[in-house]
Coordinates of C-alpha atoms and ligand atoms in Angstrom, one line a residue:
Chain A
M28 CA -8.0 8.3 10.2
G29 CA -5.1 6.5 8.5
I30 CA -3.6 6.7 5.1
P31 CA -6.5 6.9 2.6
L32 CA -7.3 3.8 0.6
S33 CA -7.4 5.9 -2.5
Y34 CA -3.6 6.4 -2.0
V35 CA -3.2 2.6 -1.7
A36 CA -5.4 1.8 -4.7
R37 CA -3.8 4.5 -6.9
N38 CA -0.3 3.1 -6.2
L39 CA -1.5 -0.3 -7.4
A40 CA -3.0 1.2 -10.5
A41 CA 0.1 3.2 -11.2
R42 CA 2.2 0.0 -11.3
R43 CA -0.2 -1.5 -13.7
T44 CA 2.0 -4.3 -15.2
T45 CA 3.5 -5.5 -11.9
T46 CA 0.1 -5.4 -10.2
A47 CA -1.5 -7.4 -13.1
L48 CA 1.2 -10.0 -13.1
T49 CA 1.2 -10.4 -9.3
A50 CA -2.6 -10.5 -9.1
G51 CA -2.6 -12.8 -12.1
G52 CA -0.4 -15.3 -10.2
M53 CA -2.8 -15.3 -7.3
A54 CA -5.8 -15.5 -9.6
L55 CA -4.4 -18.7 -11.1
V56 CA -4.1 -20.3 -7.6
V57 CA -7.6 -19.1 -6.6
Y58 CA -8.9 -20.5 -9.9
V59 CA -7.4 -23.9 -9.3
F60 CA -8.6 -23.8 -5.6
A61 CA -12.1 -22.8 -6.5
T62 CA -12.5 -25.1 -9.4
V63 CA -11.4 -28.1 -7.4
L64 CA -13.8 -27.3 -4.6
M65 CA -16.6 -26.7 -7.2
L66 CA -15.8 -30.1 -8.6
A67 CA -16.2 -31.7 -5.2
A68 CA -19.4 -29.7 -4.5
G69 CA -20.9 -30.6 -7.8
L70 CA -20.2 -34.2 -7.2
E71 CA -21.6 -34.1 -3.8
Q72 CA -24.7 -32.1 -4.9
T73 CA -25.4 -34.5 -7.7
L74 CA -25.2 -37.6 -5.5
T75 CA -27.1 -36.0 -2.6
A76 CA -29.8 -34.7 -4.8
T77 CA -30.3 -38.2 -6.2
G78 CA -32.0 -39.3 -3.0
S79 CA -35.2 -38.5 -1.3
E80 CA -35.7 -38.1 2.5
E81 CA -38.7 -40.5 2.6
N82 CA -37.1 -43.2 0.5
V83 CA -35.1 -46.1 2.1
V84 CA -32.5 -48.1 0.3
V85 CA -31.9 -51.6 1.6
I86 CA -28.7 -53.4 0.6
R87 CA -26.7 -56.3 1.9
R88 CA -24.9 -55.4 5.1
G89 CA -21.3 -54.2 4.5
S90 CA -21.7 -53.5 0.8
Q91 CA -21.2 -49.8 0.0
T92 CA -23.1 -49.8 -3.3
E93 CA -26.0 -51.5 -5.0
I94 CA -23.6 -53.1 -7.5
Q95 CA -21.8 -55.0 -4.7
S96 CA -25.0 -55.9 -2.9
G97 CA -27.2 -59.0 -3.3
I98 CA -30.6 -59.7 -1.8
D99 CA -32.2 -63.0 -2.3
R100 CA -35.9 -63.2 -3.1
R101 CA -36.8 -64.6 0.3
Q102 CA -35.2 -61.7 2.1
A103 CA -36.7 -59.2 -0.4
A104 CA -40.1 -60.6 0.3
I105 CA -39.7 -60.0 4.1
V106 CA -38.6 -56.4 3.5
E107 CA -41.6 -55.9 1.2
T108 CA -44.1 -56.8 3.9
L109 CA -42.6 -54.5 6.6
P110 CA -45.1 -52.2 8.3
G111 CA -44.8 -48.4 7.7
I112 CA -44.4 -48.6 3.9
A113 CA -46.3 -46.0 2.0
T114 CA -49.0 -47.0 -0.5
G115 CA -49.4 -45.4 -4.0
T116 CA -52.5 -43.9 -5.6
D117 CA -53.4 -47.3 -6.9
G118 CA -53.3 -48.8 -3.4
R119 CA -50.1 -50.8 -4.0
R120 CA -47.2 -50.6 -1.6
L121 CA -44.4 -48.4 -2.9
V122 CA -41.6 -50.9 -3.0
S123 CA -39.2 -51.6 -5.8
K124 CA -36.9 -54.6 -5.9
E125 CA -34.2 -53.8 -8.3
P126 CA -31.2 -55.5 -9.9
V127 CA -28.4 -53.1 -10.6
V128 CA -25.6 -54.2 -12.9
L129 CA -22.5 -52.5 -14.2
I130 CA -21.8 -53.0 -17.9
N131 CA -19.5 -51.6 -20.6
L132 CA -20.7 -49.4 -23.4
P133 CA -18.7 -47.5 -26.1
K134 CA -18.5 -43.7 -25.6
R135 CA -20.2 -41.8 -28.4
D136 CA -17.1 -39.6 -29.3
T137 CA -14.2 -42.0 -28.8
G138 CA -15.7 -45.4 -29.0
K139 CA -13.8 -46.3 -25.9
P140 CA -15.7 -48.5 -23.5
S141 CA -16.8 -47.1 -20.2
N142 CA -18.9 -48.3 -17.3
V143 CA -22.7 -47.7 -17.2
V144 CA -25.2 -48.6 -14.5
I145 CA -28.1 -50.7 -15.7
R146 CA -31.1 -50.7 -13.3
G147 CA -34.1 -53.0 -13.5
V148 CA -37.1 -50.9 -12.4
T149 CA -40.6 -51.9 -11.5
P150 CA -43.7 -49.6 -12.0
E151 CA -43.4 -48.7 -8.3
G152 CA -39.7 -47.8 -8.9
Y153 CA -40.9 -45.0 -11.2
A154 CA -43.3 -43.8 -8.6
L155 CA -40.5 -43.7 -6.0
R156 CA -38.5 -41.3 -8.2
P157 CA -40.8 -38.5 -9.4
Q158 CA -37.7 -36.5 -10.2
A159 CA -37.0 -38.7 -13.2
R160 CA -39.2 -37.5 -16.0
I161 CA -39.5 -38.8 -19.6
V162 CA -38.4 -35.9 -21.8
D163 CA -38.5 -37.8 -25.1
G164 CA -40.3 -41.0 -26.1
R165 CA -42.1 -43.2 -23.5
L166 CA -41.6 -45.6 -20.6
P167 CA -40.6 -49.2 -21.5
R168 CA -43.5 -51.7 -21.7
P169 CA -43.3 -54.3 -19.0
G170 CA -42.0 -57.7 -20.2
T171 CA -40.2 -56.3 -23.2
A172 CA -36.5 -55.7 -24.0
E173 CA -37.1 -51.9 -24.1
V174 CA -35.1 -49.5 -22.0
I175 CA -34.8 -45.8 -21.3
A176 CA -31.6 -43.9 -20.9
G177 CA -30.7 -41.0 -18.7
R178 CA -30.0 -37.7 -20.5
S179 CA -26.2 -37.8 -20.1
I180 CA -26.1 -41.5 -21.1
A181 CA -28.2 -40.8 -24.2
A182 CA -25.8 -38.0 -25.2
G183 CA -22.6 -39.7 -24.2
F184 CA -22.9 -43.3 -25.4
R185 CA -23.3 -45.0 -28.7
G186 CA -26.7 -46.6 -29.3
A187 CA -28.2 -44.9 -26.2
S188 CA -30.3 -42.3 -28.1
I189 CA -34.0 -42.8 -28.7
G190 CA -34.6 -45.3 -31.5
E191 CA -31.2 -46.9 -31.3
T192 CA -30.3 -50.2 -29.6
V193 CA -27.7 -51.0 -27.0
R194 CA -26.2 -54.5 -26.6
F195 CA -25.5 -56.0 -23.2
A196 CA -26.2 -59.3 -21.5
S197 CA -26.2 -61.0 -24.9
R198 CA -29.3 -59.1 -26.0
D199 CA -30.2 -56.1 -28.0
W200 CA -32.2 -53.5 -26.1
T201 CA -34.3 -50.9 -27.9
V202 CA -34.1 -47.4 -26.4
V203 CA -37.7 -46.1 -26.4
G204 CA -37.2 -43.0 -24.2
T205 CA -34.9 -40.5 -22.7
F206 CA -35.4 -39.3 -19.1
D207 CA -34.2 -36.4 -17.2
A208 CA -33.5 -36.9 -13.5
G209 CA -32.2 -33.4 -12.9
R210 CA -28.6 -33.3 -11.7
T211 CA -28.8 -36.7 -10.1
A212 CA -26.9 -39.9 -10.4
F213 CA -30.0 -41.4 -12.1
D214 CA -29.2 -39.2 -15.1
S215 CA -26.2 -41.5 -15.7
E216 CA -28.2 -44.8 -15.7
I217 CA -30.1 -47.0 -18.1
W218 CA -33.4 -48.3 -16.9
G219 CA -35.4 -51.3 -18.1
D220 CA -37.9 -53.9 -16.8
A221 CA -36.7 -55.5 -13.6
E222 CA -37.8 -59.1 -14.5
Q223 CA -36.3 -58.8 -18.0
M224 CA -33.0 -57.7 -16.5
L225 CA -32.9 -60.5 -13.9
Q226 CA -33.4 -63.1 -16.8
A227 CA -30.9 -61.5 -19.1
F228 CA -28.2 -61.2 -16.5
R229 CA -29.2 -64.7 -15.1
R230 CA -29.6 -63.3 -11.6
L231 CA -31.5 -65.1 -8.9
G232 CA -31.7 -62.1 -6.5
Y233 CA -32.0 -58.4 -6.5
S234 CA -29.3 -55.8 -5.7
S235 CA -31.5 -53.5 -3.6
V236 CA -34.9 -52.9 -2.3
I237 CA -36.1 -49.4 -2.3
F238 CA -39.3 -48.3 -0.6
R239 CA -41.1 -45.1 0.5
L240 CA -41.9 -44.6 4.2
A241 CA -45.5 -43.6 5.0
D242 CA -44.0 -41.4 7.8
G243 CA -40.5 -40.3 7.0
S244 CA -39.8 -39.5 10.6
R245 CA -40.2 -43.1 11.6
F246 CA -37.1 -44.2 9.7
D247 CA -35.2 -45.3 12.8
E248 CA -37.9 -47.8 13.7
T249 CA -37.9 -49.3 10.3
R250 CA -34.2 -49.5 10.2
A251 CA -34.2 -51.3 13.6
A252 CA -36.8 -53.7 12.3
I253 CA -34.6 -54.6 9.3
E254 CA -31.2 -54.7 11.0
S255 CA -32.4 -56.7 14.1
D256 CA -34.3 -59.3 12.1
P257 CA -32.1 -62.5 12.3
R258 CA -33.4 -63.7 8.9
L259 CA -32.1 -60.6 7.2
T260 CA -28.4 -59.8 6.7
L261 CA -29.3 -56.3 5.3
E262 CA -28.8 -52.7 6.2
A263 CA -31.1 -49.8 5.6
K264 CA -30.2 -46.2 4.8
R265 CA -32.2 -43.1 3.9
E266 CA -31.8 -42.7 0.2
T267 CA -30.3 -39.2 0.7
R268 CA -27.7 -40.6 3.2
F269 CA -27.0 -43.6 0.8
Y270 CA -26.0 -41.3 -2.0
A271 CA -24.2 -38.8 0.2
D272 CA -22.1 -41.6 1.5
Q273 CA -21.1 -42.5 -2.0
S274 CA -19.9 -39.0 -2.7
E275 CA -18.2 -38.4 0.6
A276 CA -15.0 -40.3 0.0
L277 CA -14.5 -39.0 -3.5
S278 CA -15.4 -35.4 -2.7
K279 CA -13.2 -35.5 0.4
F280 CA -10.3 -36.9 -1.7
I281 CA -10.8 -34.2 -4.3
T282 CA -11.0 -31.5 -1.7
Y283 CA -7.9 -32.6 0.1
L284 CA -5.9 -33.1 -3.1
G285 CA -7.1 -29.7 -4.5
T286 CA -6.4 -27.9 -1.3
A287 CA -2.9 -29.4 -1.1
I288 CA -2.1 -28.5 -4.7
S289 CA -3.5 -25.0 -4.2
V290 CA -1.4 -24.5 -1.0
I291 CA 1.8 -25.7 -2.9
F292 CA 1.0 -23.3 -5.8
S293 CA 0.2 -20.5 -3.4
I294 CA 3.8 -20.5 -2.1
G295 CA 4.9 -19.3 -5.6
A296 CA 2.1 -16.7 -5.6
V297 CA 3.0 -15.5 -2.1
I298 CA 6.7 -15.2 -3.0
G299 CA 5.6 -13.2 -6.1
A300 CA 3.5 -10.9 -3.9
M301 CA 6.3 -10.5 -1.5
I302 CA 8.8 -9.5 -4.2
T303 CA 6.3 -7.0 -5.6
M304 CA 5.6 -5.6 -2.1
Y305 CA 9.3 -5.3 -1.3
A306 CA 9.8 -3.4 -4.5
S307 CA 6.8 -1.2 -3.8
V308 CA 8.2 -0.4 -0.4
A309 CA 11.7 0.3 -1.8
S310 CA 10.5 2.5 -4.6
R311 CA 8.4 4.6 -2.1
T312 CA 10.9 4.9 0.7
G313 CA 10.9 8.7 0.4
E314 CA 7.1 8.7 0.5
I315 CA 7.2 6.6 3.6
G316 CA 9.5 9.1 5.2
T317 CA 7.3 12.0 4.1
L318 CA 4.2 10.4 5.5
R319 CA 5.8 9.7 8.8
A320 CA 7.1 13.3 9.0
L321 CA 3.6 14.6 8.3
G322 CA 2.6 12.7 11.4
F323 CA 1.3 9.3 10.2
S324 CA 2.3 6.6 12.7
R325 CA 4.2 3.4 12.1
A326 CA 0.9 1.6 12.5
A327 CA -0.6 3.7 9.7
I328 CA 2.3 2.8 7.4
L329 CA 2.0 -0.9 8.3
G330 CA -1.7 -0.7 7.6
A331 CA -1.3 1.1 4.2
F332 CA 1.1 -1.5 2.9
L333 CA -0.9 -4.4 4.3
A334 CA -3.9 -2.9 2.7
E335 CA -2.0 -2.7 -0.6
A336 CA -1.1 -6.4 -0.4
L337 CA -4.6 -7.4 0.6
M338 CA -6.1 -5.4 -2.3
L339 CA -3.7 -7.1 -4.6
G340 CA -5.0 -10.4 -3.2
L341 CA -8.6 -9.3 -3.5
V342 CA -8.1 -8.4 -7.2
G343 CA -6.4 -11.8 -7.8
G344 CA -9.2 -13.6 -5.9
A345 CA -12.0 -11.8 -7.7
V346 CA -10.4 -12.6 -11.1
G347 CA -9.7 -16.2 -10.2
L348 CA -13.2 -16.7 -8.9
A349 CA -14.8 -15.0 -11.9
A350 CA -12.8 -17.4 -14.1
A351 CA -13.8 -20.4 -12.0
S352 CA -17.4 -19.4 -12.1
T353 CA -17.5 -19.7 -15.8
M354 CA -16.8 -23.4 -15.3
Q355 CA -20.4 -23.8 -14.1
A356 CA -21.4 -23.8 -17.7
I357 CA -19.5 -27.0 -18.2
S358 CA -20.9 -30.4 -17.5
I359 CA -18.4 -33.1 -17.0
S360 CA -18.5 -36.8 -16.7
T361 CA -16.2 -38.7 -14.5
M362 CA -15.8 -42.1 -12.8
N363 CA -17.8 -42.5 -9.6
F364 CA -15.0 -44.3 -7.7
Q365 CA -17.6 -46.0 -5.5
T366 CA -19.5 -47.7 -8.3
F367 CA -16.9 -47.3 -11.1
A368 CA -19.7 -46.1 -13.3
E369 CA -19.8 -42.9 -15.4
L370 CA -21.3 -40.0 -13.5
A371 CA -22.3 -36.7 -15.1
F372 CA -22.2 -33.6 -13.1
S373 CA -21.4 -29.9 -13.1
F374 CA -19.0 -27.6 -11.3
T375 CA -21.0 -26.0 -8.6
L376 CA -20.1 -22.7 -7.1
T377 CA -21.5 -22.3 -3.6
P378 CA -21.4 -19.2 -1.4
G379 CA -19.1 -21.1 0.9
I380 CA -16.6 -21.8 -1.9
A381 CA -16.7 -18.2 -3.1
A382 CA -16.0 -17.0 0.4
G383 CA -13.3 -19.6 0.9
A384 CA -11.6 -18.6 -2.4
I385 CA -11.6 -14.9 -1.5
A386 CA -10.3 -15.7 2.0
F387 CA -7.6 -17.8 0.5
A388 CA -6.6 -14.9 -1.8
L389 CA -6.6 -12.4 1.1
A390 CA -4.4 -14.8 3.1
M391 CA -1.9 -15.0 0.2
G392 CA -1.9 -11.2 0.1
F393 CA -1.4 -11.0 3.8
A394 CA 1.4 -13.6 3.8
G395 CA 3.2 -11.8 0.9
G396 CA 2.6 -8.3 2.3
F397 CA 3.4 -8.7 6.0
L398 CA 7.2 -8.6 6.0
P399 CA 7.5 -5.8 3.4
A400 CA 4.9 -3.8 5.3
A401 CA 6.8 -4.4 8.6
R402 CA 10.0 -3.2 6.9
A403 CA 8.2 0.0 5.8
A404 CA 6.9 0.6 9.3
R405 CA 10.2 0.0 10.9
M406 CA 12.1 2.6 8.8
K407 CA 13.7 5.6 10.6
I408 CA 12.2 8.8 9.2
V409 CA 15.5 10.5 8.5
D410 CA 16.9 7.5 6.7
A411 CA 13.8 7.1 4.6
L412 CA 13.8 10.8 3.7
R413 CA 17.5 10.6 2.8
A414 CA 16.9 7.7 0.5
A415 CA 14.4 9.8 -1.5
Chain B
M22 CA 3.2 30.2 29.3
S23 CA 4.3 33.8 29.2
G24 CA 4.6 35.6 25.9
D25 CA 8.3 36.3 26.0
E26 CA 9.2 32.6 26.5
P27 CA 10.9 31.3 23.3
L28 CA 8.8 29.0 21.1
V29 CA 11.9 26.7 20.7
A30 CA 14.4 26.3 23.5
I31 CA 17.3 24.0 22.8
R32 CA 19.6 23.2 25.7
R33 CA 23.0 21.3 25.6
L34 CA 21.8 19.4 22.5
S35 CA 24.2 16.8 21.1
K36 CA 23.9 14.2 18.4
V37 CA 26.5 11.6 17.6
Y38 CA 26.4 8.8 15.0
V39 CA 28.2 5.6 15.9
R40 CA 29.5 3.7 12.9
G41 CA 31.4 0.6 14.0
D42 CA 33.7 1.8 16.7
Q43 CA 33.9 5.2 15.2
V44 CA 31.9 8.0 17.0
I45 CA 31.0 10.9 14.7
P46 CA 29.9 14.0 16.6
V47 CA 27.4 15.8 14.3
L48 CA 26.0 18.4 16.8
V49 CA 28.0 19.4 19.8
D50 CA 26.4 21.1 22.8
I51 CA 23.9 23.3 21.0
N52 CA 22.0 26.1 22.8
L53 CA 19.5 28.0 20.8
D54 CA 16.3 29.9 21.4
V55 CA 13.8 30.8 18.6
A56 CA 11.2 33.3 19.5
R57 CA 7.5 32.9 18.4
G58 CA 7.0 34.5 15.0
D59 CA 10.7 34.5 14.2
Y60 CA 12.2 33.6 10.8
V61 CA 15.5 32.0 11.2
A62 CA 17.9 31.0 8.5
L63 CA 20.4 28.2 9.3
M64 CA 23.6 28.4 7.2
G65 CA 26.8 26.6 7.0
P66 CA 29.0 24.3 4.9
S67 CA 27.7 21.0 3.7
G68 CA 27.9 18.3 6.3
S69 CA 28.0 20.8 9.2
G70 CA 24.8 19.4 10.7
K71 CA 22.1 21.8 9.5
S72 CA 19.6 19.2 8.4
T73 CA 20.3 17.1 11.5
L74 CA 19.5 20.1 13.7
L75 CA 16.3 21.0 11.8
N76 CA 15.2 17.3 11.9
L77 CA 15.6 17.3 15.7
V78 CA 13.6 20.4 16.1
A79 CA 10.9 19.0 13.8
G80 CA 10.7 15.8 15.9
I81 CA 11.7 13.4 13.1
D82 CA 15.0 12.5 14.7
K83 CA 16.1 11.9 18.3
P84 CA 19.0 13.6 20.0
T85 CA 21.8 11.8 21.8
S86 CA 21.5 14.1 24.7
G87 CA 20.0 17.5 25.6
E88 CA 16.6 19.1 25.6
I89 CA 14.4 20.4 22.8
R90 CA 11.4 22.3 24.2
V91 CA 8.9 23.4 21.7
A92 CA 6.0 25.4 23.1
G93 CA 6.9 24.0 26.5
V94 CA 7.0 20.3 25.5
D95 CA 10.4 18.5 25.7
I96 CA 9.9 16.6 22.5
A97 CA 13.1 14.5 23.0
R98 CA 11.2 12.7 25.7
L99 CA 8.1 11.9 23.7
S100 CA 7.3 8.3 22.7
D101 CA 7.3 7.4 19.0
A102 CA 3.5 7.5 18.8
D103 CA 3.2 10.7 20.8
L104 CA 5.9 12.3 18.7
A105 CA 4.0 11.4 15.5
A106 CA 0.8 13.0 16.9
W107 CA 2.9 16.1 18.0
R108 CA 4.3 16.5 14.5
A109 CA 0.9 16.3 13.0
A110 CA -0.4 19.1 15.2
H111 CA 2.7 21.4 15.4
V112 CA 5.0 21.1 12.5
G113 CA 4.7 21.9 8.8
F114 CA 7.4 20.5 6.5
V115 CA 8.9 22.0 3.3
F116 CA 11.5 19.8 1.6
Q117 CA 14.1 20.5 -1.0
F118 CA 12.5 18.1 -3.5
Y119 CA 8.9 18.9 -2.5
N120 CA 8.1 15.3 -1.5
L121 CA 4.6 15.2 -2.8
M122 CA 2.7 11.9 -3.3
P123 CA 2.9 11.4 -7.1
V124 CA -0.4 9.4 -7.2
L125 CA -2.4 12.1 -5.5
D126 CA -3.5 15.4 -7.0
A127 CA -2.8 18.8 -5.5
F128 CA -6.0 18.7 -3.4
A129 CA -5.3 15.2 -2.0
N130 CA -1.7 16.1 -1.2
V131 CA -2.6 19.2 0.7
E132 CA -5.4 17.3 2.5
L133 CA -3.1 14.5 3.7
P134 CA -2.1 16.0 7.0
L135 CA -5.7 17.0 7.7
L136 CA -6.6 13.3 7.7
L137 CA -4.9 13.1 11.1
T138 CA -7.3 15.7 12.5
S139 CA -10.9 15.3 13.5
L140 CA -12.1 17.8 10.9
S141 CA -15.1 16.9 8.8
R142 CA -14.8 16.4 5.1
R143 CA -16.3 19.8 4.4
E144 CA -14.0 21.6 6.8
R145 CA -11.1 19.8 5.2
R146 CA -12.2 20.9 1.8
E147 CA -12.5 24.5 2.9
R148 CA -9.0 24.5 4.5
V149 CA -7.4 22.9 1.5
E150 CA -9.0 25.4 -0.9
T151 CA -7.9 28.3 1.3
A152 CA -4.3 27.0 1.5
L153 CA -4.1 26.4 -2.2
A154 CA -5.6 29.9 -2.9
L155 CA -2.9 31.4 -0.6
V156 CA -0.2 29.8 -2.7
G157 CA -2.0 30.9 -5.9
L158 CA -2.8 27.5 -7.2
T159 CA -6.6 27.4 -7.1
D160 CA -6.6 26.6 -10.8
R161 CA -4.3 23.6 -10.3
I162 CA -6.3 21.9 -7.6
E163 CA -6.8 18.7 -9.6
H164 CA -3.4 18.6 -11.1
Y165 CA -1.0 15.8 -10.3
P166 CA 2.6 16.6 -9.3
N167 CA 4.0 15.4 -12.7
E168 CA 1.6 18.0 -14.3
L169 CA 3.1 20.8 -12.3
S170 CA 6.5 22.7 -12.5
G171 CA 9.0 22.5 -9.8
G172 CA 8.0 25.9 -8.4
Q173 CA 4.3 24.9 -8.5
Q174 CA 5.1 21.7 -6.7
Q175 CA 6.9 23.5 -4.0
R176 CA 4.0 25.9 -3.6
V177 CA 1.6 22.8 -3.2
A178 CA 4.1 21.6 -0.6
I179 CA 3.9 24.9 1.2
A180 CA 0.1 24.7 1.2
R181 CA 0.4 21.2 2.7
A182 CA 2.8 22.7 5.4
L183 CA 0.4 25.4 6.4
V184 CA -3.0 23.7 6.1
T185 CA -2.9 22.4 9.6
D186 CA -2.0 25.8 11.0
P187 CA 1.1 24.5 12.6
T188 CA 3.2 26.2 15.4
L189 CA 6.4 25.9 13.4
I190 CA 7.3 25.6 9.8
V191 CA 10.6 23.9 9.0
A192 CA 12.1 24.1 5.5
D193 CA 15.3 22.3 4.4
E194 CA 16.7 24.1 1.4
P195 CA 13.3 25.0 0.0
T196 CA 14.8 26.7 -3.1
G197 CA 17.7 24.2 -3.6
D198 CA 16.0 22.6 -6.6
L199 CA 14.5 25.8 -8.1
D200 CA 15.8 28.4 -10.5
R201 CA 16.2 32.1 -9.4
T202 CA 12.7 33.2 -10.4
T203 CA 10.6 30.4 -9.0
G204 CA 12.9 30.2 -6.0
G205 CA 12.1 33.9 -5.5
E206 CA 8.4 33.1 -5.6
V207 CA 8.7 30.4 -2.9
L208 CA 10.7 32.8 -0.7
G209 CA 8.1 35.4 -1.1
L210 CA 5.5 33.0 0.0
L211 CA 7.5 32.0 3.1
D212 CA 8.0 35.6 3.9
R213 CA 4.2 36.2 3.7
L214 CA 3.5 33.2 6.0
N215 CA 5.9 34.8 8.5
R216 CA 4.7 38.4 8.2
E217 CA 1.0 38.0 7.5
L218 CA 0.2 34.8 9.4
G219 CA 2.8 35.1 12.0
K220 CA 4.3 31.7 11.4
T221 CA 7.6 30.8 13.0
I222 CA 10.0 29.5 10.3
L223 CA 13.2 27.7 10.6
M224 CA 14.9 27.3 7.3
V225 CA 18.2 25.6 6.2
T226 CA 19.6 27.3 3.1
H227 CA 22.8 27.7 1.0
D228 CA 21.2 30.6 -0.9
P229 CA 22.3 34.1 0.3
K230 CA 19.1 35.5 -1.3
A231 CA 17.0 33.2 0.9
A232 CA 19.0 34.1 4.0
E233 CA 18.4 37.8 3.3
K234 CA 14.7 37.4 3.9
A235 CA 15.2 35.9 7.4
H236 CA 15.2 38.0 10.5
R237 CA 18.0 36.1 11.9
L238 CA 21.0 34.2 10.6
I239 CA 22.6 31.3 12.4
H240 CA 25.8 29.6 11.3
L241 CA 26.8 26.0 12.0
E242 CA 30.4 24.9 11.6
K243 CA 31.2 21.3 12.2
G244 CA 28.3 20.9 14.6
V245 CA 29.0 24.0 16.6
L246 CA 26.8 27.2 16.5
A247 CA 28.6 30.4 15.5
D248 CA 26.1 33.2 15.2
Ligands
ADP15 N1 22.4 8.3 9.4 C1 23.7 8.8 9.5 N2 24.7 8.0 9.8 C2 26.0 8.5 9.9 N3 26.3 9.8 9.7 C3 25.3 10.6 9.3 C4 23.9 10.2 9.2 N4 23.2 11.2 8.9 C5 24.0 12.3 8.8 N5 25.3 11.9 9.1 C6 26.4 12.8 9.0 O1 26.2 13.9 9.9 C7 26.8 15.1 9.3 C8 25.8 16.2 9.2 O2 24.8 15.8 8.2 P1 23.7 16.9 7.8 O3 23.0 17.3 9.0 O4 22.8 16.2 6.7 O5 24.5 18.0 7.2 P2 24.0 19.3 6.3 O6 22.6 19.3 6.2 O7 24.6 20.5 7.1 O8 24.7 19.2 5.0 C9 27.4 14.6 8.0 O9 28.8 14.5 8.2 C10 26.7 13.4 7.7 O10 27.6 12.5 6.9
MG16 MG1 21.3 19.1 4.6

């Protein structure tokens, strides 16, 4: 058995202020680290949750998003008649040909314009997205200038609440309902009648064609049929993949940036921990000599001081993580860099992020503690005792 | 090992410190035997090498040359790790300034050396309680060093030194930081350890009162034995 952990913990507790300050520095770094990863995870989860495995999104080849895509009516008609498309309860094929347009609307709090996605939806389009539920009001009647707004749009933009009107495409649109699409990208969209949208925006074609597969496992055949058809210049993705791809670049960027910032910050925290641990070793030189005289080995001394540094890191990590976890209560809205539209989502703490944050804190403790612990272990017993 | 072989046998022991190109001889060709159950007081002027000799016998320092056989083992030849294990098993330390761990209470301080044994938690508790009872501190078992007087701290340190039932107890000026009365109590304890428990004690002291209790006096002068 080595030096008891209670000895290690009590020494940390005895130097309350130093311990708190040092652990606080590490907590700050862990907070930044965890928060940034939670941001990326939240974004990813929101966009990934938007899609359904059985749904297929068809867009023009090479366009990353529906906004950039264009599908003319002839091509849309070919896609519509593909075999393998599911039929709804009313016997109609579950296909929705949708125009998707980016417009500007003033934010409710600042009045500053920001981008919002407008989607023209067909009755089948609602059936394809059962996760979008009307929570207030009703669906727009076909053939009218009525729209419904996703929850975060209704809350965040002027005129987007039920009973109000929003102006775009030179027309006023009455908001007749609010829908909740869970934590998905649809929550940040305005939906109206597809034909009305085409007319208002003077569009000749659609942006995307979305359909449900009768058998989700036969996606590859359907994709091959679309992508090998010489009349079509389109590509097909599973809806889940389509939204995951949108989040990938941004969440990767956030993750890399956040990790880089955290690592830079951590140098400061590690130096702080090192100073603290050197001071701890220096102030306990006599105790080190005594422990060695009693028969504790160099390895036991090394272990005790490393344990002290790791414990310091653990305290910092736990505090930082606890602070970061409170961020989950906050829903934020940011630019989806792929579509340049507003996207609402929350910080999401995953078990992976929690483990990563604690590992990061322990790594900081280890980096700060190793040299001081090695110094403690290397001391000659008589020199250490004499210094007491 | 026969009964009349000395517990400690020191042969041609030398220790020199080298500082720059200056060679400082601290112990010169020491030969000394300490019998099992003996109580030896080591005296001499400051800087004569008393602590150095005690540290060498206790296995916390290494000689420049010579042999130190304790219970048949030449400890000068042991590796660092073996020497640590040897100390844990065979030596009890009493220091001038007690050297207790300030963050541990009396119980945990006395228990420390037992953590290096294979004793169970219950056996450790029994041993610690026995040792603290022997030094008369049963009622201070949960007290921290800063809640104890100097004399009480030294008694806790003595309990720590005897709790492993070591072959040898080394004490470097154990009364050096205590007043006459409490110093007397500590000496009384060491005396009992020697007489009642048969512990072999090697003690460095300046205090003639302390030296009186010992069975044997040894004088060091400039690193040379003169008894
Ligand atoms: N680490 C060291 N380096 C150099 N000289 C030392 C060292 N340790 C002890 N000495 C010297 O060895 C001599 C004996 O020291 P010590 O054994 O502590 O004497 P004592 O205990 O009899 O007062 C002293 O002159 C001291 O300065
Ligand atoms: Mg001395």
